Coordinates of C-alpha atoms (C1' of nucleotides) and ligand atoms in Angstrom, one line a residue:
Chain A
M25 CA -2.2 -5.0 -1.7
S26 CA -0.5 -3.9 -4.5
I27 CA 3.1 -4.5 -4.8
L28 CA 5.4 -2.0 -5.6
F29 CA 3.2 0.6 -7.2
S30 CA -0.1 2.4 -6.0
R31 CA -3.5 1.1 -7.5
Q32 CA -3.1 5.1 -8.7
C33 CA 0.3 4.3 -10.4
E34 CA -0.8 1.4 -12.1
Y35 CA -3.7 2.6 -13.8
A36 CA -1.6 5.9 -14.8
I37 CA 1.0 3.5 -16.5
Q38 CA -1.8 1.5 -18.4
A39 CA -3.5 4.8 -19.4
V40 CA 0.0 6.3 -20.7
L41 CA 0.9 3.2 -22.5
F42 CA -2.3 3.4 -24.4
L43 CA -1.6 7.0 -25.2
A44 CA 1.6 6.0 -26.6
L45 CA 0.1 3.8 -29.2
K46 CA -2.2 6.6 -30.9
P47 CA -0.4 8.8 -33.5
E48 CA 1.1 11.9 -32.1
G49 CA -0.9 14.6 -31.2
E50 CA -4.3 12.7 -31.4
R51 CA -6.7 13.4 -28.4
V52 CA -8.1 10.5 -26.6
P53 CA -11.1 11.0 -24.5
T54 CA -11.3 9.6 -20.9
N55 CA -14.0 7.1 -21.3
A56 CA -12.1 5.4 -24.5
L57 CA -9.4 4.6 -21.8
T58 CA -11.5 3.3 -19.2
R59 CA -13.8 1.4 -21.7
R60 CA -10.6 -0.5 -22.8
L61 CA -8.7 -0.7 -19.3
K62 CA -11.5 -1.1 -17.0
I63 CA -10.6 1.5 -14.6
P64 CA -13.2 3.6 -12.8
Y65 CA -14.2 6.6 -14.9
H66 CA -13.7 9.4 -12.5
F67 CA -10.8 8.0 -10.7
L68 CA -9.0 7.9 -14.2
G69 CA -10.1 11.6 -14.4
K70 CA -8.3 12.8 -11.4
I71 CA -5.1 10.6 -12.3
L72 CA -5.1 11.9 -15.8
Q73 CA -5.7 15.6 -14.3
S74 CA -2.1 15.2 -12.4
L75 CA -0.4 13.9 -14.7
T76 CA -1.4 17.1 -16.7
R77 CA -0.3 19.3 -13.9
K78 CA 3.0 17.5 -14.1
G79 CA 3.6 18.2 -17.2
L80 CA 3.5 14.7 -18.7
L81 CA 0.1 15.1 -20.6
R82 CA -2.0 17.7 -22.5
S83 CA -5.6 18.3 -22.1
E84 CA -8.3 19.8 -24.7
K85 CA -11.8 20.5 -23.5
G86 CA -14.9 20.1 -25.4
P87 CA -16.0 17.8 -28.5
K88 CA -13.0 16.3 -30.0
G89 CA -11.3 17.1 -26.8
G90 CA -9.3 14.6 -24.7
F91 CA -5.7 13.8 -23.8
S92 CA -2.7 13.3 -25.2
L93 CA 0.8 13.0 -24.5
A94 CA 2.9 16.3 -23.8
L95 CA 6.0 14.7 -25.2
P96 CA 6.9 12.4 -27.9
P97 CA 6.7 8.6 -26.7
E98 CA 10.3 8.3 -27.0
D99 CA 11.4 10.8 -24.4
I100 CA 9.0 9.0 -21.8
T101 CA 10.1 6.1 -19.4
L102 CA 7.8 4.3 -16.7
F103 CA 10.1 6.4 -14.3
H104 CA 8.6 9.8 -15.2
I105 CA 5.3 8.3 -14.4
V106 CA 6.0 6.4 -11.3
E107 CA 7.7 9.5 -10.2
A108 CA 4.8 11.7 -10.8
I109 CA 2.4 9.7 -8.9
D110 CA 4.2 8.0 -6.3
G111 CA 7.4 9.5 -5.7
D112 CA 10.8 8.4 -5.7
A113 CA 10.8 7.2 -2.3
F114 CA 11.4 3.7 -2.9
T115 CA 14.7 4.1 -4.3
R116 CA 15.8 5.3 -0.8
S117 CA 14.0 3.7 1.9
C118 CA 14.7 0.6 3.5
V119 CA 12.6 -2.7 2.5
L120 CA 12.4 -4.1 5.8
G121 CA 11.0 -0.6 7.1
F122 CA 14.0 0.6 9.2
P123 CA 13.9 4.6 9.5
E124 CA 16.8 4.9 7.3
C125 CA 18.5 3.3 4.6
S126 CA 22.4 3.6 4.1
G127 CA 25.5 1.6 4.5
K128 CA 26.2 3.0 7.7
N129 CA 23.3 1.2 9.7
P130 CA 22.7 -1.4 7.2
C131 CA 19.7 -4.0 7.9
S132 CA 20.0 -7.9 7.1
V133 CA 19.2 -7.6 3.3
H134 CA 20.8 -4.0 2.6
E135 CA 23.2 -5.4 -0.1
T136 CA 20.9 -7.6 -1.7
W137 CA 18.1 -5.4 -1.6
G138 CA 20.2 -2.6 -3.1
K139 CA 21.3 -4.4 -6.0
Q140 CA 17.9 -5.4 -7.0
R141 CA 16.7 -1.8 -6.7
D142 CA 18.9 -0.9 -8.7
Q143 CA 17.8 -3.3 -11.5
I144 CA 14.1 -2.4 -10.8
Y145 CA 15.2 1.1 -11.8
Q146 CA 17.0 0.4 -14.7
M147 CA 13.8 -1.3 -15.5
L148 CA 12.0 2.0 -15.3
V149 CA 14.2 3.8 -17.0
S150 CA 16.2 2.1 -19.9
R151 CA 13.3 2.0 -22.0
N152 CA 11.1 4.2 -23.5
I153 CA 7.1 3.8 -23.5
G154 CA 7.2 4.1 -27.4
E155 CA 8.4 0.9 -27.4
M156 CA 7.2 -0.6 -24.4
A157 CA 3.8 0.0 -26.0
R158 CA 4.3 -1.7 -29.6
D159 CA 6.0 -4.6 -27.9
M160 CA 2.7 -4.9 -25.7
K161 CA 1.0 -8.3 -26.2
R162 CA -2.2 -7.9 -24.0
P163 CA -5.3 -7.7 -25.7
E164 CA -6.3 -4.4 -24.3
Y165 CA -3.8 -2.6 -26.6
R166 CA -4.2 -4.9 -29.8
S167 CA -7.8 -4.8 -31.2
K168 CA -7.8 -1.7 -33.1
A169 CA -11.8 -1.6 -33.2
H170 CA -13.3 0.5 -30.3
Chain G
M10 CA 3.7 4.6 0.7
S11 CA 5.7 1.2 2.1
I12 CA 7.2 -0.7 -0.9
L13 CA 6.9 -4.3 -1.1
F14 CA 5.7 -4.8 2.1
S15 CA 2.7 -3.4 4.5
R16 CA 3.7 -1.6 7.5
Q17 CA 2.4 -4.5 9.7
C18 CA 4.7 -7.0 7.8
E19 CA 7.9 -4.5 8.3
Y20 CA 6.8 -4.6 12.1
A21 CA 6.5 -8.3 12.1
I22 CA 10.0 -8.6 10.2
Q23 CA 11.5 -6.4 12.8
A24 CA 10.3 -8.1 15.7
V25 CA 10.8 -11.7 14.8
L26 CA 14.2 -10.7 14.0
F27 CA 14.4 -9.2 17.4
L28 CA 13.4 -12.5 19.1
A29 CA 15.8 -14.5 16.9
L30 CA 18.4 -13.0 18.9
K31 CA 17.3 -14.2 22.1
P32 CA 18.4 -17.9 23.6
E33 CA 15.9 -20.3 22.6
G34 CA 12.5 -20.3 24.5
E35 CA 13.3 -17.1 26.7
R36 CA 9.7 -14.9 26.6
V37 CA 9.7 -11.4 25.5
P38 CA 7.0 -9.2 26.4
T39 CA 5.3 -7.2 24.0
N40 CA 6.3 -3.7 25.6
A41 CA 10.3 -4.6 25.5
L42 CA 10.1 -4.8 21.8
T43 CA 8.3 -1.6 21.3
R44 CA 10.5 0.2 23.3
R45 CA 13.7 -0.8 21.4
L46 CA 11.8 -0.7 18.1
K47 CA 9.5 1.9 18.3
I48 CA 6.8 0.4 17.2
P49 CA 3.3 1.2 18.4
Y50 CA 2.3 -0.9 21.7
H51 CA -1.2 -2.4 20.6
F52 CA -0.4 -2.7 17.0
L53 CA 2.3 -5.0 17.6
G54 CA 0.1 -6.5 19.8
K55 CA -2.2 -7.5 17.4
I56 CA 0.3 -8.3 14.9
L57 CA 2.2 -10.8 17.3
Q58 CA -1.0 -12.2 18.1
S59 CA -1.8 -13.4 14.2
L60 CA 2.1 -14.7 14.2
T61 CA 0.8 -16.9 16.9
R62 CA -2.3 -17.9 15.5
K63 CA -0.1 -18.9 12.3
G64 CA 2.1 -20.9 14.6
L65 CA 5.3 -18.7 13.9
L66 CA 5.4 -17.8 17.8
R67 CA 4.4 -18.6 21.0
S68 CA 2.8 -16.7 23.7
E69 CA 2.8 -17.0 27.5
K70 CA 0.5 -15.2 30.1
G71 CA 1.2 -13.8 33.3
P72 CA 4.3 -12.5 34.7
K73 CA 7.3 -13.7 33.2
G74 CA 5.1 -14.3 30.2
G75 CA 5.5 -12.7 26.8
F76 CA 6.3 -14.2 23.2
S77 CA 9.0 -16.5 22.1
L78 CA 9.5 -18.4 18.5
A79 CA 7.8 -21.4 18.1
L80 CA 10.7 -23.0 16.1
P81 CA 14.4 -22.6 15.9
P82 CA 15.3 -19.5 14.1
E83 CA 17.2 -21.5 11.6
D84 CA 14.0 -22.9 10.4
I85 CA 12.1 -19.6 9.7
T86 CA 13.0 -17.5 6.6
L87 CA 11.5 -13.9 6.0
F88 CA 9.4 -15.2 3.6
H89 CA 7.5 -17.4 6.1
I90 CA 6.7 -14.2 7.9
V91 CA 5.5 -12.1 4.9
E92 CA 3.5 -15.0 3.9
A93 CA 1.7 -14.9 7.3
I94 CA 0.9 -11.3 7.1
D95 CA 0.9 -10.2 3.5
G96 CA 0.4 -13.4 1.9
D97 CA 2.1 -14.7 -1.5
A98 CA 0.1 -12.7 -4.1
F99 CA 3.1 -10.6 -4.9
T100 CA 4.5 -13.9 -6.6
R101 CA 1.6 -13.9 -9.0
S102 CA 0.5 -10.8 -9.8
C103 CA 1.5 -8.4 -12.8
V104 CA 3.6 -5.4 -11.5
L105 CA 1.9 -2.9 -13.5
G106 CA -1.7 -4.3 -12.2
F107 CA -2.9 -6.0 -15.4
P108 CA -5.6 -8.6 -14.0
E109 CA -3.0 -11.5 -14.4
C110 CA 0.4 -12.3 -15.1
S111 CA 1.1 -15.0 -17.5
G112 CA 3.2 -15.7 -20.5
K113 CA 0.1 -15.9 -22.6
N114 CA -0.6 -12.3 -22.2
P115 CA 2.4 -10.5 -21.2
C116 CA 2.5 -7.0 -20.1
S117 CA 6.1 -5.0 -21.6
V118 CA 8.1 -5.8 -18.6
H119 CA 6.8 -9.3 -17.9
E120 CA 10.1 -11.1 -18.7
T121 CA 12.1 -8.4 -16.9
W122 CA 10.0 -8.2 -13.5
G123 CA 9.9 -12.2 -13.6
K124 CA 13.5 -12.2 -13.2
Q125 CA 13.4 -9.7 -10.3
R126 CA 10.6 -11.4 -8.6
D127 CA 12.6 -14.5 -8.6
Q128 CA 15.4 -12.6 -6.8
I129 CA 13.3 -10.8 -4.3
Y130 CA 11.8 -14.1 -3.6
Q131 CA 15.4 -16.1 -3.3
M132 CA 16.3 -12.9 -0.7
L133 CA 13.3 -14.2 1.5
V134 CA 13.6 -17.9 1.3
S135 CA 17.9 -18.1 0.9
R136 CA 18.6 -17.2 4.5
N137 CA 17.3 -18.1 8.1
I138 CA 16.4 -15.3 10.4
G139 CA 18.8 -16.8 12.8
E140 CA 21.8 -15.8 10.7
M141 CA 20.3 -12.4 9.3
A142 CA 19.4 -11.2 12.9
R143 CA 23.3 -12.0 14.2
D144 CA 24.4 -10.1 10.8
M145 CA 22.1 -7.2 11.6
K146 CA 24.2 -4.3 12.4
R147 CA 21.5 -1.8 13.3
P148 CA 21.6 -0.2 16.8
E149 CA 18.0 -1.5 17.8
Y150 CA 19.5 -4.8 17.9
R151 CA 23.1 -4.6 19.0
S152 CA 23.2 -3.2 22.8
K153 CA 22.2 -5.5 25.3
A154 CA 21.2 -3.1 27.8
H155 CA 17.5 -2.6 27.9
Chain V
dG21 C1' -6.7 -16.2 48.4
dT22 C1' -5.0 -11.4 46.6
dA23 C1' -2.6 -8.5 43.5
dT24 C1' 0.4 -7.9 40.0
dA25 C1' 1.8 -8.6 35.2
dT26 C1' 1.0 -10.2 30.8
dT27 C1' -1.5 -12.1 26.7
dC28 C1' -6.0 -12.2 24.4
dA29 C1' -10.2 -10.2 22.2
dG30 C1' -12.9 -7.0 20.3
dA31 C1' -14.4 -2.3 19.6
dC32 C1' -13.5 2.1 18.5
dA33 C1' -10.7 6.0 15.8
dA34 C1' -8.0 8.5 12.5
dA35 C1' -5.6 8.6 8.2
dG36 C1' -4.9 7.1 3.5
dA37 C1' -6.1 4.9 -0.5
dT38 C1' -9.9 4.5 -3.7
dA39 C1' -14.1 5.5 -5.9
dT40 C1' -18.4 8.6 -7.1
dC41 C1' -21.1 12.4 -7.5
dT42 C1' -22.4 16.7 -9.0
dG43 C1' -21.4 21.2 -11.2
dA44 C1' -18.7 24.5 -13.3
dA45 C1' -15.9 26.2 -17.6
dA46 C1' -14.4 26.0 -22.0
dA47 C1' -14.5 24.5 -26.8
dG48 C1' -16.7 23.3 -31.1
dA49 C1' -21.2 22.6 -33.7
dA50 C1' -25.7 24.0 -35.3
Chain J
dT28 C1' -26.9 32.2 -29.4
dT29 C1' -28.0 27.6 -27.8
dC30 C1' -26.7 23.0 -27.4
dT31 C1' -23.7 19.4 -26.5
dT32 C1' -19.2 17.0 -25.5
dT33 C1' -15.5 17.2 -22.8
dT34 C1' -12.5 18.5 -19.1
dC35 C1' -11.8 20.3 -14.8
dA36 C1' -12.5 20.8 -9.6
dG37 C1' -14.1 20.1 -5.6
dA38 C1' -16.9 17.6 -2.1
dT39 C1' -18.4 13.3 -0.6
dA40 C1' -18.4 8.5 0.3
dT41 C1' -16.4 3.9 0.9
dC42 C1' -12.5 0.6 2.2
dT43 C1' -8.3 -0.7 3.9
dT44 C1' -4.6 0.2 6.7
dT45 C1' -2.9 1.9 10.5
dG46 C1' -3.4 3.0 15.1
dT47 C1' -5.8 3.5 20.2
dC48 C1' -8.7 2.1 24.0
dT49 C1' -10.7 -1.2 27.5
dG50 C1' -11.6 -4.6 29.6
dA51 C1' -11.4 -10.1 30.3
dA52 C1' -9.0 -14.1 31.0
dT53 C1' -4.4 -16.3 32.8
dA54 C1' -0.4 -17.3 35.0
dT55 C1' 2.9 -16.3 38.4
dA56 C1' 4.3 -13.9 43.0
dC57 C1' 3.1 -12.8 47.5
Ligands
FES226 S1 19.0 -0.6 5.7 FE1 17.3 -1.8 4.6 S2 17.0 -1.8 2.4 FE2 19.1 -0.2 3.4
FES227 S1 2.1 -9.7 -16.9 FE1 2.7 -7.8 -15.9 S2 4.6 -8.8 -14.9 FE2 3.4 -10.9 -16.1

DNA sequence: GTATATTCAGACAAAGATATCTGAAAAGAA
DNA sequence: TTCTTTTCAGATATCTTTGTCTGAATATAC
């Protein structure tokens, strides 16, 4: 079980962060991404495809083709990606699974969870993926050689 | 998609909280639970069965049979239930889905998520299900008539 | 003992998420 | 034009989660 985000969404985030490290406009083919990030090729293809449909990425066909960000990295947050793939239901739903989440019929952790949900939301919107990618310490994102 | 906990786990929590409201040792048959909580009958049966195997519940067959808590409600936390159903992987895994989560190769949100993960863990262990059940404002748990 | 209410166990079905395969379409290079 | 590289699109496969069905075992009530 993946926590918080679906597998698709995790892959999407990993891929977009990788794109954010490239000079603006540079196209990266799918297989350069899967080689680095160990994501199944065709699965990633479908994910990038839907991000393109949502307007987050741009795609070019043919040789020298590939995917690139449709916006400057400074204008994209993790929340944009999460929203595009998993939706924003988590901002509204009860963590214990009750039909609806509101102060009217609160569950036992409604107050506590409410605060934490806000913090998670802040984590997703307060930084742009440009700086996040540059801060990234993981080896997949560091060495320049491919 | 359910956030944080699997559907099974959500159902387990809802059911155990219900049992915690009953006088100690009182047996509650599965269908009394499903009627109140709108959980599919046989699915809940399997869930309660595994909680029994894990030692959280006790079951009795025959008329006047049913499920009851194996421990006093004051000794059970949400974490016991989550651990029994979903496991404790969330306490150790990277929220962006990278292979492992450690300070050695941190992802961009490792620090932030680390704090929030601790808070979520605290939410799960700091209160027992006895008090949580009594605080519960949701109608499923209030009216005594069945 | 017989009937009834219930858990227990396992097989099965349906749905959703994840992953793979194949071929068409498009762009560039020769 | 022809060939190659790559995205795009859709069909299919596999796995996991969720949910259903059936019957056996067990304990109580009669
Ligand atoms: S009602 Fe459960 S989190 Fe709001
Ligand atoms: S490495 Fe991502 S949360 Fe720790």
